[in-house]
XYZ file of C-alpha atoms in Angstrom:
378
model
C 0.000 0.000 0.000
C 1.395 3.398 -0.982
C 1.314 6.206 1.557
C 2.378 9.807 0.997
C 3.988 11.665 3.861
C 3.126 15.348 4.136
C 6.515 16.894 4.787
C 7.156 19.088 7.819
C 8.204 21.847 5.410
C 4.766 21.741 3.745
C 3.047 21.798 7.147
C 4.870 25.030 8.023
C 4.529 26.444 4.502
C 8.277 26.980 4.033
C 10.987 25.867 1.633
C 13.610 23.245 2.442
C 16.295 25.945 2.562
C 14.459 28.025 5.207
C 16.603 29.315 8.051
C 15.775 29.219 11.763
C 14.202 32.671 11.808
C 11.872 31.784 8.917
C 10.844 28.532 10.592
C 10.067 30.333 13.857
C 8.115 33.149 12.192
C 6.008 30.807 10.059
C 5.245 28.565 13.044
C 4.126 31.481 15.215
C 1.829 32.877 12.531
C 0.186 29.552 11.667
C -0.054 28.403 15.283
C -1.854 31.616 16.215
C -4.340 31.173 13.370
C -5.301 27.593 14.234
C -4.901 27.579 18.021
C -7.814 25.565 19.480
C -8.694 28.378 21.897
C -9.305 30.701 18.952
C -11.337 28.173 16.967
C -13.959 27.111 19.480
C -12.530 23.629 19.970
C -12.695 22.802 16.239
C -11.295 19.284 15.699
C -9.607 20.204 12.398
C -7.930 23.213 13.985
C -6.709 21.072 16.879
C -5.226 18.496 14.507
C -3.597 21.238 12.460
C -2.159 22.787 15.631
C -0.774 19.407 16.688
C 0.861 18.913 13.262
C 2.429 22.388 13.448
C 3.952 21.650 16.857
C 5.294 18.335 15.612
C 6.909 19.930 12.557
C 8.339 22.859 14.523
C 9.805 20.575 17.195
C 11.840 18.748 14.548
C 12.865 21.553 12.190
C 13.961 23.996 14.898
C 16.582 21.487 16.103
C 19.543 21.222 13.661
C 20.283 17.596 14.579
C 16.671 16.468 14.302
C 16.313 18.413 11.053
C 19.388 16.714 9.564
C 18.011 13.301 10.523
C 14.601 14.192 9.070
C 16.108 15.441 5.793
C 17.875 12.108 5.401
C 15.327 9.582 6.656
C 12.013 11.471 6.845
C 9.635 10.714 9.713
C 11.100 7.217 9.977
C 14.027 8.823 11.807
C 11.748 9.370 14.823
C 9.816 6.124 14.839
C 10.454 2.886 16.762
C 12.514 4.684 19.380
C 14.662 6.454 16.805
C 14.544 9.771 18.624
C 12.433 11.971 20.851
C 10.606 13.697 18.029
C 7.167 12.974 16.673
C 5.983 9.435 17.254
C 9.004 8.523 19.379
C 8.958 6.506 22.572
C 11.622 8.093 24.788
C 12.347 5.133 27.032
C 15.590 3.290 27.701
C 14.714 0.599 25.182
C 14.877 3.205 22.451
C 18.686 3.372 22.689
C 19.107 -0.185 21.457
C 16.710 0.550 18.605
C 18.774 3.585 17.620
C 21.961 1.490 17.742
C 20.345 -1.231 15.647
C 18.955 1.253 13.115
C 22.387 2.838 12.678
C 24.571 -0.267 12.600
C 22.051 -2.822 11.384
C 22.178 -1.378 7.870
C 25.859 -2.312 7.695
C 25.104 -5.903 8.786
C 22.498 -6.906 6.236
C 19.343 -5.244 7.481
C 17.499 -4.591 10.689
C 17.067 -7.426 13.109
C 14.468 -8.305 15.696
C 14.042 -11.069 18.193
C 11.331 -13.661 17.602
C 10.951 -16.669 19.886
C 14.565 -16.230 21.010
C 16.058 -16.352 17.508
C 17.066 -13.394 15.374
C 14.698 -12.410 12.566
C 16.399 -10.638 9.685
C 14.155 -8.029 8.123
C 14.741 -7.210 4.466
C 16.477 -4.007 3.463
C 14.486 -0.900 2.553
C 15.018 0.239 -1.023
C 15.004 3.663 -2.674
C 13.711 4.562 -6.132
C 14.114 8.059 -7.625
C 11.184 9.033 -9.848
C 11.498 12.013 -12.176
C 8.312 13.881 -13.117
C 7.252 17.016 -14.950
C 5.332 19.825 -13.262
C 2.288 18.975 -15.405
C 2.388 15.375 -14.149
C 2.642 16.584 -10.563
C -0.395 18.801 -11.183
C -2.570 16.034 -12.637
C -1.190 12.971 -10.839
C 0.282 9.981 -12.611
C 0.047 6.223 -12.980
C 3.665 5.044 -13.172
C 5.166 1.635 -13.885
C 8.562 1.166 -12.280
C 11.118 -1.625 -12.524
C 13.227 -2.493 -9.484
C 15.814 -5.196 -8.848
C 15.175 -6.830 -5.472
C 16.067 -9.855 -3.394
C 12.791 -11.799 -3.448
C 11.724 -14.919 -1.568
C 12.836 -18.080 -3.367
C 9.740 -19.727 -4.865
C 10.851 -23.413 -4.853
C 11.570 -23.392 -1.104
C 9.087 -20.616 -0.211
C 11.908 -18.645 1.385
C 12.886 -21.348 3.888
C 16.245 -22.102 2.295
C 15.666 -25.866 2.539
C 15.155 -28.231 -0.395
C 11.418 -28.741 -1.051
C 10.168 -31.687 0.987
C 12.715 -31.108 3.739
C 12.800 -28.648 6.599
C 15.279 -26.796 8.729
C 16.431 -28.327 12.010
C 16.737 -26.629 15.351
C 20.323 -25.533 15.861
C 22.088 -27.833 18.303
C 24.540 -25.157 19.404
C 22.074 -22.551 20.645
C 18.966 -24.706 21.013
C 17.055 -22.543 18.554
C 17.655 -19.272 20.398
C 20.038 -17.828 17.812
C 22.250 -16.591 20.664
C 24.874 -18.249 22.833
C 26.092 -17.138 26.240
C 29.573 -17.239 27.678
C 30.726 -16.539 31.240
C 33.512 -13.949 31.493
C 34.315 -13.302 35.106
C 31.317 -11.678 36.766
C 29.647 -11.008 33.390
C 27.582 -13.135 31.057
C 28.176 -12.195 27.421
C 25.556 -13.017 24.811
C 26.490 -13.162 21.136
C 25.141 -14.462 17.832
C 25.386 -18.197 17.452
C 28.379 -19.045 15.218
C 26.664 -22.165 13.844
C 23.300 -20.825 12.645
C 24.298 -17.113 12.533
C 21.287 -16.124 14.616
C 18.665 -18.004 12.608
C 18.082 -20.599 15.346
C 17.939 -23.288 12.667
C 20.352 -25.171 10.427
C 19.701 -26.562 6.976
C 21.124 -29.984 6.181
C 19.895 -30.026 2.566
C 20.001 -26.463 1.155
C 17.699 -25.447 -1.695
C 19.586 -25.571 -5.001
C 17.821 -22.485 -6.366
C 18.905 -20.130 -3.585
C 21.787 -22.202 -2.071
C 20.081 -22.139 1.320
C 19.756 -18.348 1.547
C 15.989 -18.319 1.037
C 15.943 -15.476 -1.491
C 17.086 -14.753 -5.038
C 17.710 -11.628 -7.125
C 15.016 -10.754 -9.633
C 13.456 -7.779 -11.393
C 10.028 -6.679 -10.219
C 7.511 -4.446 -11.987
C 5.204 -2.272 -9.899
C 2.248 -0.072 -10.821
C 2.274 3.032 -8.638
C -0.318 5.783 -8.314
C 1.310 9.190 -7.809
C -1.272 11.565 -6.281
C -1.873 15.130 -7.429
C 0.190 17.839 -5.812
C 3.432 15.965 -5.093
C 6.391 18.295 -4.720
C 10.095 17.911 -5.273
C 11.382 15.647 -2.495
C 8.000 14.063 -1.697
C 8.516 10.555 -0.348
C 6.055 7.729 -1.074
C 6.278 4.512 0.946
C 5.352 1.158 -0.571
C 5.085 -1.175 2.400
C 6.577 -4.654 1.930
C 7.941 -3.947 -1.558
C 11.585 -3.853 -0.495
C 13.963 -6.791 -0.195
C 12.679 -10.063 1.243
C 13.878 -10.987 4.725
C 16.240 -13.874 5.318
C 14.559 -17.268 5.713
C 11.039 -16.009 6.068
C 11.829 -12.685 7.714
C 9.529 -9.731 6.898
C 10.212 -7.765 3.734
C 11.509 -4.211 3.828
C 9.783 -1.217 2.256
C 10.330 0.604 -1.010
C 10.564 4.403 -0.872
C 9.870 6.513 -3.943
C 11.482 9.949 -3.950
C 9.898 12.411 -6.379
C 12.121 14.776 -8.376
C 10.445 17.489 -10.475
C 12.020 18.684 -13.709
C 12.408 22.466 -14.098
C 9.523 24.054 -16.017
C 10.320 26.579 -18.767
C 7.643 29.041 -17.566
C 6.389 28.258 -14.079
C 8.264 28.188 -10.785
C 6.722 26.579 -7.741
C 6.654 27.419 -4.048
C 4.357 25.014 -2.237
C 0.946 25.325 -3.896
C 1.746 28.732 -5.441
C 2.952 29.030 -9.032
C 4.955 32.007 -10.294
C 5.399 33.116 -13.900
C 7.059 36.086 -15.599
C 5.044 37.122 -18.669
C 6.064 39.716 -21.293
C 3.676 42.645 -21.807
C 3.761 45.077 -24.715
C 4.510 48.648 -23.703
C 1.338 49.865 -25.429
C -0.862 47.494 -23.377
C 1.006 48.556 -20.249
C 0.352 52.216 -21.070
C -3.227 51.951 -22.363
C -4.477 48.951 -20.410
C -6.062 45.813 -21.785
C -6.260 42.052 -21.219
C -3.444 39.512 -20.909
C -4.223 35.821 -21.527
C -1.977 33.452 -19.562
C -2.043 29.657 -20.142
C -2.355 27.530 -16.981
C -1.420 23.962 -16.063
C -5.083 22.884 -16.168
C -5.066 23.553 -19.966
C -7.283 26.594 -19.498
C -6.401 30.272 -19.919
C -6.525 32.934 -17.237
C -7.544 36.400 -18.485
C -5.842 39.130 -16.473
C -7.114 42.702 -16.662
C -4.194 45.098 -17.120
C -4.932 48.614 -15.844
C -3.591 51.615 -17.758
C -0.166 52.721 -16.576
C 1.001 49.274 -15.405
C 4.689 49.344 -14.473
C 7.326 46.630 -15.056
C 7.403 44.026 -12.278
C 3.746 44.478 -11.327
C 2.286 41.230 -9.955
C -1.230 39.901 -10.479
C -2.674 37.019 -8.429
C -5.074 34.554 -10.045
C -6.953 32.530 -7.416
C -7.254 28.758 -7.827
C -4.806 28.427 -10.741
C -1.843 27.119 -8.760
C -0.879 23.589 -7.659
C -3.247 21.227 -5.847
C -2.515 20.506 -2.192
C -1.582 16.946 -1.299
C -4.421 14.856 0.121
C -7.041 17.423 -0.880
C -7.418 21.010 0.262
C -8.027 22.765 -3.054
C -5.735 24.634 -5.422
C -3.197 27.328 -4.709
C -2.795 30.572 -6.672
C -0.930 31.675 -9.780
C 1.141 34.844 -9.409
C 1.924 36.542 -12.731
C 4.637 39.191 -12.894
C 4.561 41.322 -16.036
C 7.737 42.458 -17.729
C 7.074 45.405 -20.049
C 8.780 44.791 -23.380
C 10.313 47.616 -25.402
C 9.654 47.198 -29.147
C 12.500 46.528 -31.572
C 12.753 46.727 -35.384
C 10.208 49.537 -35.688
C 8.634 50.348 -39.045
C 8.934 53.851 -40.431
C 5.316 54.604 -39.496
C 5.773 53.292 -35.940
C 8.875 55.426 -35.468
C 6.991 58.510 -36.683
C 4.154 57.891 -34.233
C 6.572 57.399 -31.357
C 8.412 60.598 -32.235
C 5.102 62.458 -32.200
C 4.324 60.989 -28.814
C 7.792 61.906 -27.556
C 7.223 65.508 -28.618
C 4.091 65.672 -26.437
C 5.610 64.077 -23.310
C 5.133 65.924 -20.033
C 6.187 65.302 -16.463
C 2.819 64.026 -15.246
C 3.016 61.086 -17.683
C 6.309 59.871 -16.122
C 6.108 60.560 -12.366
C 9.022 58.253 -11.463
C 11.413 59.913 -13.912
C 10.275 63.407 -12.921
C 10.701 62.661 -9.222
C 14.101 61.025 -9.715
C 15.610 63.886 -11.679
C 14.089 66.439 -9.297
C 15.810 64.721 -6.348
C 19.046 64.469 -8.309
C 18.917 68.170 -9.150
C 18.290 68.962 -5.502
C 21.350 66.973 -4.460
C 23.567 68.733 -7.016
C 22.146 72.141 -6.058
C 22.805 71.405 -2.393
C 26.499 70.764 -3.072
C 26.856 73.995 -5.024
């Protein structure tokens, strides 16, 4: 089952490069807006307030933020920290140790009936998408190479028709103990390597390992509104565990290609659009294409200056897991004409001859201030 994690950056409405001051300011503003005391005990507001506190608690701490940027919310689960979803008891330390060093020893391990259960490794898949695909959502087919359970032996590692035997060294516990002075040291059984069982007749297909390498094809639904860096978890689609151990997960990381026109910040889209100097001076209408294949008509008032921004409601990106569409912000760049015809040049010269200060208030004010500065020196 695929699940999409709403990132802490999206919860706070900030970019991934936001500094501490930006994080603090955004949290204060949003927390004030959705505080339960100001919303009459509204359940949605309370949940939103809880999510804001969770995100702020992680991102304000440099160490927690670094762990989150690398592992996502999984960094704070199963005792992996004291952030959201963590269980800050003494048992968490061993989980942290196992999470850090287990990856270098063939996957995470857990105890089951005394023996060690080897969970399969988590896998990562980088998926590249266009902004249009992120807007509409996408059905993607991906190919991954994984260690899958061996079919002939059903992952047991033993030849079909036979079965594994309880290890005689550790009695099926997967661990052996040794007395060293006042201490009892427990270590992985050297005979069964923690499995608690030995195989006298290994499966010929997997040579007793219980899993084989193969390519796997998966159909994945990418929801609308995913952003660059969005992580999608496919539970149980990672590598198979050793000898019947649980499979790991597959994580899809979304990467958005740059768009030639639009830039994105959360659910807001930005676009710089050229505007003829005559339309800027006289006013008119500017038609801007949008990602939903429709056109937004923007009314341009007379005397529009370069850099003027116009906001079009509901023409931005969709929010993940519902919540409507963001806005499109259009910034006009007034374009000076080139390659004028003889008639156009004549008309412009006539206009130039009739220019007066009221038509160009910025220029008039600038040169007036400049003249005042020069006069002051004299």
